[in-house]
mmCIF file of C-alpha atoms and ligand atoms in Angstrom:
data_model
loop_
_atom_site.group_PDB
_atom_site.id
_atom_site.type_symbol
_atom_site.label_atom_id
_atom_site.label_comp_id
_atom_site.label_asym_id
_atom_site.label_seq_id
_atom_site.Cartn_x
_atom_site.Cartn_y
_atom_site.Cartn_z
ATOM 1 C CA MET E 1 16.430 8.187 -48.741
ATOM 2 C CA ILE E 2 15.043 9.832 -45.586
ATOM 3 C CA THR E 3 11.777 8.049 -44.341
ATOM 4 C CA THR E 4 10.195 10.374 -41.964
ATOM 5 C CA VAL E 5 7.923 9.127 -39.179
ATOM 6 C CA ALA E 6 4.921 10.893 -40.705
ATOM 7 C CA ARG E 7 5.402 8.559 -43.590
ATOM 8 C CA ARG E 8 5.040 5.183 -42.036
ATOM 9 C CA LYS E 9 1.500 4.070 -41.334
ATOM 10 C CA GLN E 10 2.050 1.105 -39.383
ATOM 11 C CA LEU E 11 0.527 2.822 -35.978
ATOM 12 C CA ALA E 12 -2.185 4.782 -37.708
ATOM 13 C CA HIS E 13 -4.507 2.924 -35.698
ATOM 14 C CA LEU E 14 -2.966 4.206 -32.536
ATOM 15 C CA THR E 15 -3.145 7.755 -33.780
ATOM 16 C CA GLU E 16 -6.968 7.328 -34.388
ATOM 17 C CA GLN E 17 -7.406 6.246 -30.812
ATOM 18 C CA ILE E 18 -5.610 9.265 -29.504
ATOM 19 C CA GLU E 19 -7.863 11.411 -31.799
ATOM 20 C CA GLU E 20 -10.979 9.634 -30.260
ATOM 21 C CA LEU E 21 -9.747 10.366 -26.658
ATOM 22 C CA LYS E 22 -9.231 14.122 -27.454
ATOM 23 C CA GLN E 23 -12.828 14.248 -28.914
ATOM 24 C CA LYS E 24 -14.123 12.745 -25.869
ATOM 25 C CA GLY E 25 -12.281 14.934 -23.530
ATOM 26 C CA THR E 26 -10.566 12.382 -21.816
ATOM 27 C CA PHE E 27 -6.872 12.632 -23.339
ATOM 28 C CA PHE E 28 -4.556 13.656 -20.660
ATOM 29 C CA ARG E 29 -0.845 14.746 -20.479
ATOM 30 C CA LEU E 30 1.364 13.737 -17.848
ATOM 31 C CA ARG E 31 1.936 16.282 -15.014
ATOM 32 C CA VAL E 32 5.435 16.425 -13.987
ATOM 33 C CA LEU E 33 6.468 16.624 -10.491
ATOM 34 C CA GLU E 34 9.450 19.386 -10.194
ATOM 35 C CA ASP E 35 10.527 18.710 -6.453
ATOM 36 C CA GLU E 36 9.288 16.070 -3.809
ATOM 37 C CA GLN E 37 6.261 14.093 -3.386
ATOM 38 C CA GLU E 38 4.763 15.934 -0.580
ATOM 39 C CA ALA E 39 1.440 17.539 0.534
ATOM 40 C CA VAL E 40 2.401 20.869 -1.171
ATOM 41 C CA CYS E 41 4.488 20.390 -4.238
ATOM 42 C CA THR E 42 5.283 21.602 -7.697
ATOM 43 C CA TYR E 43 3.708 20.117 -10.682
ATOM 44 C CA ASP E 44 4.446 21.599 -13.977
ATOM 45 C CA GLY E 45 5.660 24.635 -12.252
ATOM 46 C CA LYS E 46 2.725 25.242 -10.396
ATOM 47 C CA ARG E 47 2.551 25.022 -6.397
ATOM 48 C CA VAL E 48 -0.202 22.896 -5.545
ATOM 49 C CA ILE E 49 -1.767 21.217 -2.594
ATOM 50 C CA ASN E 50 -1.347 17.570 -3.485
ATOM 51 C CA LEU E 51 -4.710 15.188 -3.296
ATOM 52 C CA ALA E 52 -3.179 12.949 -5.689
ATOM 53 C CA SER E 53 -0.466 10.832 -4.369
ATOM 54 C CA ASN E 54 -0.612 7.482 -2.565
ATOM 55 C CA ASN E 55 2.055 8.741 -0.125
ATOM 56 C CA TYR E 56 -0.150 8.095 2.878
ATOM 57 C CA LEU E 57 2.245 8.666 5.692
ATOM 58 C CA GLY E 58 4.581 11.113 4.082
ATOM 59 C CA LEU E 59 7.309 8.683 3.778
ATOM 60 C CA THR E 60 8.658 9.241 0.374
ATOM 61 C CA SER E 61 10.820 12.186 2.101
ATOM 62 C CA HIS E 62 11.403 10.763 5.636
ATOM 63 C CA PRO E 63 14.672 11.603 6.616
ATOM 64 C CA LYS E 64 15.122 8.207 8.383
ATOM 65 C CA LEU E 65 14.344 6.495 5.042
ATOM 66 C CA ARG E 66 16.484 8.836 2.920
ATOM 67 C CA GLU E 67 19.296 8.549 5.082
ATOM 68 C CA ALA E 68 18.765 4.489 4.790
ATOM 69 C CA ALA E 69 18.880 4.774 1.022
ATOM 70 C CA ILE E 70 21.975 6.844 0.882
ATOM 71 C CA GLU E 71 23.888 4.602 3.370
ATOM 72 C CA ALA E 72 23.107 1.411 1.330
ATOM 73 C CA THR E 73 23.997 3.076 -1.934
ATOM 74 C CA ARG E 74 27.397 3.854 -0.366
ATOM 75 C CA LYS E 75 27.712 0.270 0.985
ATOM 76 C CA TYR E 76 26.449 -1.805 -1.630
ATOM 77 C CA GLY E 77 26.361 0.093 -4.710
ATOM 78 C CA VAL E 78 23.174 1.115 -7.022
ATOM 79 C CA GLY E 79 22.287 -2.176 -8.555
ATOM 80 C CA SER E 80 21.817 -5.657 -7.900
ATOM 81 C CA GLY E 81 23.273 -6.890 -11.089
ATOM 82 C CA ALA E 82 21.293 -9.937 -11.831
ATOM 83 C CA VAL E 83 17.633 -11.540 -11.020
ATOM 84 C CA ARG E 84 17.239 -13.123 -7.743
ATOM 85 C CA THR E 85 17.763 -16.580 -8.838
ATOM 86 C CA ILE E 86 20.843 -16.203 -10.787
ATOM 87 C CA ALA E 87 23.177 -13.846 -8.624
ATOM 88 C CA GLY E 88 20.912 -11.122 -7.562
ATOM 89 C CA THR E 89 19.996 -11.669 -3.901
ATOM 90 C CA MET E 90 21.776 -9.488 -1.689
ATOM 91 C CA ARG E 91 21.732 -9.932 2.195
ATOM 92 C CA ILE E 92 19.458 -6.808 2.219
ATOM 93 C CA HIS E 93 16.845 -8.301 0.254
ATOM 94 C CA MET E 94 16.592 -11.289 2.671
ATOM 95 C CA GLU E 95 16.434 -9.149 5.694
ATOM 96 C CA LEU E 96 13.852 -7.045 4.069
ATOM 97 C CA GLU E 97 11.877 -10.315 3.520
ATOM 98 C CA GLU E 98 12.205 -11.661 7.009
ATOM 99 C CA LYS E 99 11.208 -8.096 8.278
ATOM 100 C CA ILE E 100 8.093 -8.125 6.614
ATOM 101 C CA ALA E 101 7.382 -11.873 7.511
ATOM 102 C CA ARG E 102 7.813 -10.819 11.201
ATOM 103 C CA PHE E 103 5.495 -7.903 10.897
ATOM 104 C CA LYS E 104 2.773 -9.559 8.938
ATOM 105 C CA ASN E 105 3.069 -12.647 11.334
ATOM 106 C CA VAL E 106 3.431 -15.252 8.667
ATOM 107 C CA GLU E 107 6.148 -17.910 8.081
ATOM 108 C CA ALA E 108 7.615 -16.328 5.053
ATOM 109 C CA CYS E 109 7.549 -13.563 2.574
ATOM 110 C CA VAL E 110 9.107 -12.860 -0.948
ATOM 111 C CA VAL E 111 9.463 -9.008 -2.523
ATOM 112 C CA PHE E 112 8.710 -8.563 -6.109
ATOM 113 C CA GLN E 113 9.854 -5.548 -8.050
ATOM 114 C CA SER E 114 6.193 -4.222 -7.521
ATOM 115 C CA GLY E 115 2.867 -4.905 -6.244
ATOM 116 C CA PHE E 116 1.610 -5.179 -9.869
ATOM 117 C CA THR E 117 4.187 -8.148 -10.562
ATOM 118 C CA ALA E 118 3.649 -9.572 -7.192
ATOM 119 C CA ASN E 119 -0.058 -10.036 -8.021
ATOM 120 C CA ALA E 120 0.485 -11.122 -11.766
ATOM 121 C CA GLY E 121 3.254 -13.159 -11.307
ATOM 122 C CA THR E 122 1.630 -15.203 -8.188
ATOM 123 C CA VAL E 123 -1.726 -15.867 -9.532
ATOM 124 C CA SER E 124 -0.524 -16.811 -12.783
ATOM 125 C CA SER E 125 1.726 -19.160 -11.184
ATOM 126 C CA ILE E 126 -0.107 -21.059 -8.447
ATOM 127 C CA LEU E 127 -2.956 -21.852 -10.726
ATOM 128 C CA GLY E 128 -3.544 -23.857 -14.270
ATOM 129 C CA LYS E 129 -5.916 -24.166 -16.808
ATOM 130 C CA GLU E 130 -7.771 -26.901 -14.755
ATOM 131 C CA ASP E 131 -8.457 -24.248 -11.919
ATOM 132 C CA PHE E 132 -10.996 -21.638 -11.071
ATOM 133 C CA ILE E 133 -10.550 -17.848 -10.064
ATOM 134 C CA ILE E 134 -13.527 -16.544 -8.283
ATOM 135 C CA SER E 135 -12.826 -12.575 -8.235
ATOM 136 C CA ASP E 136 -14.448 -9.388 -7.139
ATOM 137 C CA GLU E 137 -15.510 -7.380 -10.305
ATOM 138 C CA LEU E 138 -13.633 -4.293 -9.103
ATOM 139 C CA ASN E 139 -10.406 -6.257 -8.290
ATOM 140 C CA HIS E 140 -7.178 -4.638 -9.804
ATOM 141 C CA ALA E 141 -5.988 -4.652 -13.196
ATOM 142 C CA SER E 142 -2.665 -6.930 -11.987
ATOM 143 C CA ILE E 143 -5.097 -9.528 -10.622
ATOM 144 C CA ILE E 144 -6.977 -9.743 -13.594
ATOM 145 C CA ASP E 145 -3.784 -9.958 -15.712
ATOM 146 C CA GLY E 146 -2.780 -12.610 -13.278
ATOM 147 C CA ALA E 147 -5.791 -14.532 -13.819
ATOM 148 C CA ARG E 148 -5.583 -14.499 -17.543
ATOM 149 C CA LEU E 149 -2.172 -15.416 -17.740
ATOM 150 C CA SER E 150 -2.848 -18.402 -15.322
ATOM 151 C CA ARG E 151 -5.585 -19.761 -18.056
ATOM 152 C CA ALA E 152 -7.696 -20.834 -15.405
ATOM 153 C CA LYS E 153 -11.397 -20.311 -15.531
ATOM 154 C CA ILE E 154 -12.346 -16.763 -14.111
ATOM 155 C CA LYS E 155 -15.742 -16.332 -12.311
ATOM 156 C CA VAL E 156 -16.462 -12.596 -11.493
ATOM 157 C CA PHE E 157 -18.962 -11.862 -8.222
ATOM 158 C CA ARG E 158 -20.612 -8.521 -7.922
ATOM 159 C CA HIS E 159 -18.810 -6.123 -5.767
ATOM 160 C CA LYS E 160 -18.350 -7.303 -2.132
ATOM 161 C CA ASP E 161 -21.374 -9.561 -2.940
ATOM 162 C CA VAL E 162 -20.436 -12.528 -0.641
ATOM 163 C CA ALA E 163 -23.723 -14.412 -1.502
ATOM 164 C CA HIS E 164 -22.844 -13.947 -5.338
ATOM 165 C CA ALA E 165 -19.595 -15.349 -4.741
ATOM 166 C CA GLU E 166 -21.066 -18.209 -2.835
ATOM 167 C CA GLU E 167 -23.390 -19.071 -5.506
ATOM 168 C CA LEU E 168 -20.369 -19.071 -8.079
ATOM 169 C CA LEU E 169 -18.815 -21.363 -5.798
ATOM 170 C CA ARG E 170 -21.485 -23.588 -5.479
ATOM 171 C CA GLU E 171 -21.675 -23.784 -8.981
ATOM 172 C CA ILE E 172 -18.358 -25.336 -9.541
ATOM 173 C CA GLN E 173 -18.461 -27.285 -6.282
ATOM 174 C CA ASN E 174 -18.131 -30.541 -8.055
ATOM 175 C CA GLU E 175 -15.635 -29.665 -10.374
ATOM 176 C CA ALA E 176 -12.027 -31.179 -9.862
ATOM 177 C CA GLY E 177 -9.666 -28.025 -10.327
ATOM 178 C CA ARG E 178 -8.463 -25.847 -7.533
ATOM 179 C CA LYS E 179 -10.234 -22.909 -6.437
ATOM 180 C CA LEU E 180 -8.857 -19.339 -5.536
ATOM 181 C CA LEU E 181 -10.973 -16.538 -3.980
ATOM 182 C CA ILE E 182 -9.441 -13.241 -4.453
ATOM 183 C CA THR E 183 -9.919 -10.037 -3.275
ATOM 184 C CA ASP E 184 -8.328 -6.546 -2.997
ATOM 185 C CA GLY E 185 -8.316 -5.394 0.692
ATOM 186 C CA VAL E 186 -9.016 -1.843 0.141
ATOM 187 C CA PHE E 187 -10.695 -1.139 -3.320
ATOM 188 C CA SER E 188 -8.405 1.539 -5.154
ATOM 189 C CA MET E 189 -11.068 3.716 -6.954
ATOM 190 C CA ASP E 190 -13.660 3.723 -4.540
ATOM 191 C CA GLY E 191 -11.766 3.309 -1.181
ATOM 192 C CA ASP E 192 -14.197 0.708 0.335
ATOM 193 C CA ILE E 193 -13.055 -2.212 2.337
ATOM 194 C CA ALA E 194 -13.635 -5.967 0.993
ATOM 195 C CA PRO E 195 -15.817 -8.077 3.616
ATOM 196 C CA VAL E 196 -12.395 -10.074 4.322
ATOM 197 C CA ASP E 197 -13.796 -12.088 7.203
ATOM 198 C CA ARG E 198 -16.978 -13.149 5.346
ATOM 199 C CA LEU E 199 -14.850 -14.205 2.514
ATOM 200 C CA CYS E 200 -12.659 -16.255 4.502
ATOM 201 C CA ASP E 201 -15.711 -18.158 5.979
ATOM 202 C CA LEU E 202 -16.639 -18.681 2.363
ATOM 203 C CA ALA E 203 -13.085 -20.099 1.748
ATOM 204 C CA ASP E 204 -13.197 -22.593 4.673
ATOM 205 C CA LYS E 205 -16.552 -23.613 3.785
ATOM 206 C CA TYR E 206 -15.573 -24.505 0.343
ATOM 207 C CA GLY E 207 -11.966 -25.490 0.941
ATOM 208 C CA THR E 208 -10.590 -22.720 -1.504
ATOM 209 C CA ILE E 209 -7.394 -20.801 -1.832
ATOM 210 C CA MET E 210 -7.968 -17.203 0.073
ATOM 211 C CA MET E 211 -5.894 -14.373 -1.306
ATOM 212 C CA VAL E 212 -6.143 -10.625 -0.586
ATOM 213 C CA ASP E 213 -4.263 -7.859 -2.148
ATOM 214 C CA ASP E 214 -3.533 -5.296 0.499
ATOM 215 C CA ALA E 215 -1.945 -2.567 -1.736
ATOM 216 C CA HIS E 216 -3.890 0.340 -0.423
ATOM 217 C CA ALA E 217 -3.996 -1.240 3.152
ATOM 218 C CA SER E 218 -0.560 -1.787 3.564
ATOM 219 C CA GLY E 219 0.351 0.888 6.319
ATOM 220 C CA VAL E 220 -3.052 2.223 6.488
ATOM 221 C CA LEU E 221 -5.464 -0.413 8.103
ATOM 222 C CA GLY E 222 -4.988 -2.886 10.940
ATOM 223 C CA ARG E 223 -2.398 -2.331 14.051
ATOM 224 C CA ASN E 224 0.259 -0.252 12.693
ATOM 225 C CA GLY E 225 -0.768 -0.736 9.070
ATOM 226 C CA ARG E 226 -0.585 -4.466 9.147
ATOM 227 C CA GLY E 227 -3.479 -4.517 6.588
ATOM 228 C CA SER E 228 -7.068 -5.653 6.205
ATOM 229 C CA VAL E 229 -6.274 -9.287 7.415
ATOM 230 C CA ASP E 230 -5.307 -7.767 10.809
ATOM 231 C CA HIS E 231 -7.933 -5.364 10.541
ATOM 232 C CA PHE E 232 -10.542 -8.042 10.456
ATOM 233 C CA HIS E 233 -8.619 -10.415 12.842
ATOM 234 C CA CYS E 234 -8.092 -12.954 10.085
ATOM 235 C CA ASP E 235 -4.675 -13.785 10.960
ATOM 236 C CA GLY E 236 -3.730 -17.527 9.721
ATOM 237 C CA ARG E 237 -6.965 -17.712 7.473
ATOM 238 C CA VAL E 238 -5.632 -16.067 4.323
ATOM 239 C CA ASP E 239 -3.198 -18.132 2.421
ATOM 240 C CA VAL E 240 -1.647 -15.421 0.222
ATOM 241 C CA GLN E 241 -1.463 -11.899 1.249
ATOM 242 C CA VAL E 242 -0.224 -9.445 -1.168
ATOM 243 C CA GLY E 243 1.114 -5.882 -0.099
ATOM 244 C CA THR E 244 3.081 -3.110 -1.743
ATOM 245 C CA LEU E 245 5.809 -0.998 -1.013
ATOM 246 C CA SER E 246 5.187 1.420 -3.520
ATOM 247 C CA LYS E 247 2.287 3.576 -1.747
ATOM 248 C CA ALA E 248 2.214 4.169 2.171
ATOM 249 C CA ILE E 249 5.714 2.571 2.543
ATOM 250 C CA GLY E 250 7.088 5.187 0.395
ATOM 251 C CA ALA E 251 9.461 3.206 -1.966
ATOM 252 C CA LEU E 252 8.802 0.792 -4.600
ATOM 253 C CA GLY E 253 7.776 -3.115 -4.609
ATOM 254 C CA GLY E 254 5.426 -5.574 -3.759
ATOM 255 C CA TYR E 255 5.341 -8.834 -1.356
ATOM 256 C CA VAL E 256 3.591 -11.986 -1.115
ATOM 257 C CA CYS E 257 3.353 -13.108 2.471
ATOM 258 C CA GLY E 258 2.273 -16.734 3.447
ATOM 259 C CA SER E 259 3.715 -20.256 4.065
ATOM 260 C CA ARG E 260 7.216 -21.346 3.753
ATOM 261 C CA ASP E 261 6.199 -23.571 0.874
ATOM 262 C CA LEU E 262 4.252 -20.928 -0.872
ATOM 263 C CA ILE E 263 7.373 -18.412 -0.995
ATOM 264 C CA GLU E 264 9.923 -21.333 -1.708
ATOM 265 C CA TYR E 265 7.237 -22.307 -4.590
ATOM 266 C CA LEU E 266 6.947 -18.717 -6.015
ATOM 267 C CA TYR E 267 10.976 -18.561 -5.964
ATOM 268 C CA HIS E 268 10.910 -21.398 -8.400
ATOM 269 C CA ARG E 269 8.012 -20.502 -10.404
ATOM 270 C CA ALA E 270 6.683 -16.750 -10.555
ATOM 271 C CA ARG E 271 7.761 -15.430 -13.803
ATOM 272 C CA PRO E 272 8.744 -11.678 -12.820
ATOM 273 C CA PHE E 273 10.867 -13.010 -9.963
ATOM 274 C CA LEU E 274 12.745 -15.260 -12.189
ATOM 275 C CA PHE E 275 13.036 -13.269 -15.288
ATOM 276 C CA SER E 276 13.466 -9.581 -14.071
ATOM 277 C CA THR E 277 15.930 -8.270 -12.138
ATOM 278 C CA SER E 278 15.941 -7.599 -8.377
ATOM 279 C CA HIS E 279 15.655 -4.282 -6.327
ATOM 280 C CA PRO E 280 18.448 -1.956 -5.961
ATOM 281 C CA PRO E 281 19.899 -2.307 -2.368
ATOM 282 C CA SER E 282 18.740 1.286 -1.645
ATOM 283 C CA VAL E 283 15.140 0.188 -2.209
ATOM 284 C CA ALA E 284 15.395 -2.639 0.507
ATOM 285 C CA ALA E 285 17.053 -0.571 2.533
ATOM 286 C CA THR E 286 14.402 2.124 2.253
ATOM 287 C CA CYS E 287 11.682 -0.380 2.882
ATOM 288 C CA ILE E 288 13.352 -1.900 6.004
ATOM 289 C CA ALA E 289 13.372 1.503 7.591
ATOM 290 C CA ALA E 290 9.649 2.531 6.621
ATOM 291 C CA PHE E 291 8.641 -1.027 8.508
ATOM 292 C CA ASP E 292 10.487 0.421 11.430
ATOM 293 C CA ILE E 293 8.569 3.906 11.100
ATOM 294 C CA LEU E 294 5.211 1.977 11.239
ATOM 295 C CA GLU E 295 6.242 0.256 14.348
ATOM 296 C CA ASN E 296 7.770 3.311 16.114
ATOM 297 C CA GLU E 297 5.727 6.375 14.595
ATOM 298 C CA PRO E 298 2.067 4.969 14.825
ATOM 299 C CA GLU E 299 0.712 8.693 15.497
ATOM 300 C CA ARG E 300 1.438 8.939 11.526
ATOM 301 C CA ILE E 301 -1.451 6.596 11.122
ATOM 302 C CA GLN E 302 -3.668 8.211 13.673
ATOM 303 C CA ARG E 303 -3.294 11.749 12.071
ATOM 304 C CA LEU E 304 -4.124 10.073 8.373
ATOM 305 C CA TRP E 305 -7.246 8.801 9.819
ATOM 306 C CA ASP E 306 -7.924 12.085 11.794
ATOM 307 C CA ASN E 307 -7.552 13.887 8.469
ATOM 308 C CA THR E 308 -9.418 11.449 6.349
ATOM 309 C CA ALA E 309 -12.585 11.703 8.717
ATOM 310 C CA TYR E 310 -12.369 15.682 8.512
ATOM 311 C CA PHE E 311 -11.787 16.032 4.810
ATOM 312 C CA LYS E 312 -14.767 13.534 3.869
ATOM 313 C CA GLN E 313 -17.131 15.330 6.279
ATOM 314 C CA GLN E 314 -16.386 18.920 4.960
ATOM 315 C CA LEU E 315 -16.327 17.378 1.280
ATOM 316 C CA ALA E 316 -19.937 15.989 1.938
ATOM 317 C CA SER E 317 -21.403 19.160 3.882
ATOM 318 C CA ALA E 318 -20.199 20.989 0.705
ATOM 319 C CA GLY E 319 -22.458 19.008 -1.344
ATOM 320 C CA PHE E 320 -20.254 16.845 -3.120
ATOM 321 C CA ASN E 321 -21.108 13.162 -4.054
ATOM 322 C CA ILE E 322 -18.243 11.213 -2.454
ATOM 323 C CA GLY E 323 -19.949 7.947 -3.116
ATOM 324 C CA GLY E 324 -22.172 5.551 -1.359
ATOM 325 C CA VAL E 325 -25.300 5.968 -3.502
ATOM 326 C CA THR E 326 -24.722 4.543 -7.052
ATOM 327 C CA THR E 327 -21.072 3.717 -6.127
ATOM 328 C CA PRO E 328 -19.573 2.298 -3.073
ATOM 329 C CA ALA E 329 -19.253 4.221 0.022
ATOM 330 C CA SER E 330 -15.546 5.008 1.065
ATOM 331 C CA GLU E 331 -14.333 3.832 4.485
ATOM 332 C CA THR E 332 -10.550 4.882 4.028
ATOM 333 C CA PRO E 333 -8.350 7.842 3.141
ATOM 334 C CA ILE E 334 -9.368 7.331 -0.818
ATOM 335 C CA THR E 335 -12.011 9.736 -1.338
ATOM 336 C CA PRO E 336 -13.819 9.794 -4.975
ATOM 337 C CA VAL E 337 -15.568 12.946 -5.816
ATOM 338 C CA ILE E 338 -18.078 11.412 -8.253
ATOM 339 C CA ILE E 339 -18.950 13.546 -11.371
ATOM 340 C CA GLY E 340 -20.236 10.982 -13.647
ATOM 341 C CA ASP E 341 -19.403 12.217 -16.981
ATOM 342 C CA GLY E 342 -15.721 11.897 -18.175
ATOM 343 C CA ARG E 343 -15.354 15.124 -19.984
ATOM 344 C CA ALA E 344 -16.671 17.254 -16.983
ATOM 345 C CA THR E 345 -14.539 15.296 -14.584
ATOM 346 C CA MET E 346 -11.448 15.923 -16.572
ATOM 347 C CA GLU E 347 -12.349 19.714 -16.612
ATOM 348 C CA PHE E 348 -13.120 19.910 -12.846
ATOM 349 C CA SER E 349 -9.518 18.216 -12.260
ATOM 350 C CA ARG E 350 -7.932 20.482 -14.716
ATOM 351 C CA LYS E 351 -9.599 23.787 -13.175
ATOM 352 C CA LEU E 352 -8.744 22.594 -9.794
ATOM 353 C CA PHE E 353 -5.210 22.535 -10.719
ATOM 354 C CA ASP E 354 -5.429 26.011 -12.044
ATOM 355 C CA ALA E 355 -6.888 26.835 -8.793
ATOM 356 C CA GLY E 356 -3.898 25.332 -6.893
ATOM 357 C CA VAL E 357 -5.255 21.936 -6.076
ATOM 358 C CA MET E 358 -3.696 18.783 -7.696
ATOM 359 C CA ALA E 359 -6.592 15.874 -7.763
ATOM 360 C CA THR E 360 -6.612 13.480 -10.536
ATOM 361 C CA GLY E 361 -9.729 12.887 -12.797
ATOM 362 C CA ILE E 362 -10.417 9.280 -13.324
ATOM 363 C CA ALA E 363 -12.679 8.167 -16.287
ATOM 364 C CA PHE E 364 -13.512 5.079 -18.322
ATOM 365 C CA PRO E 365 -11.804 2.414 -18.670
ATOM 366 C CA THR E 366 -10.185 2.923 -15.384
ATOM 367 C CA VAL E 367 -13.862 3.383 -13.535
ATOM 368 C CA PRO E 368 -17.193 2.225 -15.408
ATOM 369 C CA GLU E 369 -18.893 4.422 -17.926
ATOM 370 C CA GLY E 370 -20.741 7.182 -16.382
ATOM 371 C CA LYS E 371 -18.984 7.003 -12.958
ATOM 372 C CA ALA E 372 -15.891 9.277 -13.559
ATOM 373 C CA ARG E 373 -14.521 11.165 -10.699
ATOM 374 C CA VAL E 374 -11.994 13.211 -9.185
ATOM 375 C CA ARG E 375 -10.066 10.745 -6.693
ATOM 376 C CA THR E 376 -8.451 12.156 -3.559
ATOM 377 C CA ILE E 377 -6.194 10.660 -1.243
ATOM 378 C CA MET E 378 -5.420 12.186 2.119
ATOM 379 C CA THR E 379 -2.073 11.988 3.766
ATOM 380 C CA SER E 380 -1.151 12.228 7.289
ATOM 381 C CA GLU E 381 1.015 15.203 6.372
ATOM 382 C CA HIS E 382 -1.612 17.737 5.440
ATOM 383 C CA THR E 383 -2.055 20.265 7.796
ATOM 384 C CA ARG E 384 -5.478 21.418 8.871
ATOM 385 C CA ALA E 385 -4.882 24.865 6.932
ATOM 386 C CA GLN E 386 -3.987 22.974 3.830
ATOM 387 C CA LEU E 387 -7.086 20.825 3.821
ATOM 388 C CA ASP E 388 -9.260 23.988 4.627
ATOM 389 C CA GLU E 389 -7.547 25.800 1.338
ATOM 390 C CA ALA E 390 -8.174 22.627 -0.477
ATOM 391 C CA LEU E 391 -11.616 22.482 0.337
ATOM 392 C CA ASP E 392 -12.177 26.407 -0.348
ATOM 393 C CA VAL E 393 -10.990 25.830 -3.880
ATOM 394 C CA MET E 394 -13.002 22.636 -4.345
ATOM 395 C CA SER E 395 -16.235 24.522 -3.372
ATOM 396 C CA ARG E 396 -15.597 27.351 -5.226
ATOM 397 C CA VAL E 397 -14.559 25.668 -8.417
ATOM 398 C CA GLY E 398 -17.529 23.107 -8.002
ATOM 399 C CA LYS E 399 -19.999 25.949 -7.668
ATOM 400 C CA GLY E 400 -18.358 27.589 -10.936
ATOM 401 C CA MET E 401 -19.167 24.409 -12.882
ATOM 402 C CA GLY E 402 -22.575 23.786 -11.291
ATOM 403 C CA LEU E 403 -21.567 20.452 -9.635
ATOM 404 C CA ILE E 404 -22.653 21.669 -6.326
ATOM 405 C CA SER E 405 -25.056 24.415 -5.363
HETATM 406 C C1 LIG L 1 -1.417 0.058 -6.648
HETATM 407 C C2 LIG L 1 -1.994 -1.214 -6.670
HETATM 408 C C3 LIG L 1 -1.204 -2.260 -6.761
HETATM 409 C C4 LIG L 1 -0.045 -2.122 -7.751
HETATM 410 O O1 LIG L 1 1.004 -1.760 -6.648
HETATM 411 P P1 LIG L 1 2.611 -1.297 -7.311
HETATM 412 O O2 LIG L 1 3.354 -1.390 -6.037
HETATM 413 O O3 LIG L 1 2.065 0.175 -7.786
HETATM 414 O O4 LIG L 1 2.796 -2.069 -8.508
HETATM 415 C C5 LIG L 1 -1.680 -3.347 -6.926
HETATM 416 N N1 LIG L 1 -3.038 -3.649 -6.481
HETATM 417 C C6 LIG L 1 -3.632 -2.612 -5.929
HETATM 418 C C7 LIG L 1 -5.151 -2.949 -5.536
HETATM 419 C C8 LIG L 1 -3.356 -1.468 -6.202
HETATM 420 O O5 LIG L 1 -3.918 -0.397 -5.839
#
């Protein structure tokens, strides 16, 4: 007897939820990139100016990174064959960790498969159920998941509100458990920067562990892209620094920087490190080459910030709400164009795409209800002509929809 998929009802509740998304106008299909991740590229057969990637420095297609990946594949093959703790630690994995540790001016570094696993694996393993996590309300999902997995008690402070964080710390001052104060360095949906220096002051005052997730700050903020801790001159004050290798670095992975003992502990206890296979050698080689680029081609970072300043200024003068009133004000290459309504946001994004600009619509639950936005991210590789063209399209479509006058 043939049992067709349609006759099975076990997942009917998912179908209902999909229907609900379609009703709300927030259902999406994945756009498929047909060539390389670049400032202008082809999605779904259409050539568009790309304002949606995290490829801040254009490293996804840098010739030196490409060469490094090919060379490592030739020399060492395509896979590591095991988890790091069994047999899958290759010489090149160690070289990358040593390189990042030197770059970040810390004792040691461990690389995870992604930024997500770096956060989730670290937060969940360094704390237990007697402990406390004091977390910014807009921290990334991987921090939230790690916090839940740790079973520690979670206290959420209002976005970037240091006084509120202190209030929460004071409430638990006499509790026995350890305390972890944790923030994103740059917030991924609004592009604003955490008050890392003042949070470090709090961590010192209350004796808490201090942790910063620098996914969007890696390669973007600080000297040669060293991140928010460098940006705020907080070297030595942050116990756990997380970064990603998947955004500005152009490849894939996440890392944790800190003391030698922190890293040794994570080697023994971080579950994604213990139970999931390490990167192919090509990934490690690519990342090593990327850190050389950060040191040797700082002009990329300068171009990124020049483009960012220009694009933000032009968007604002066109009349778009780029945050700062009811949402945080962006200070980085992430610039949200706030629409509010989820359906209108998705429509704006779709119309932009049809007119030749790729900028992703982001709605609830990724951002709060009523704060839906089209998020743009600048790169160093966009030319002024491409930016002007994108701005022209955005103004035209925005006017057509009555979003700006
Ligand atoms: C993207 C992101 C991550 C996850 O990094 P991946 O390397 O893509 O897994 C973690 N934290 C923040 C704040 C991010 O924006």
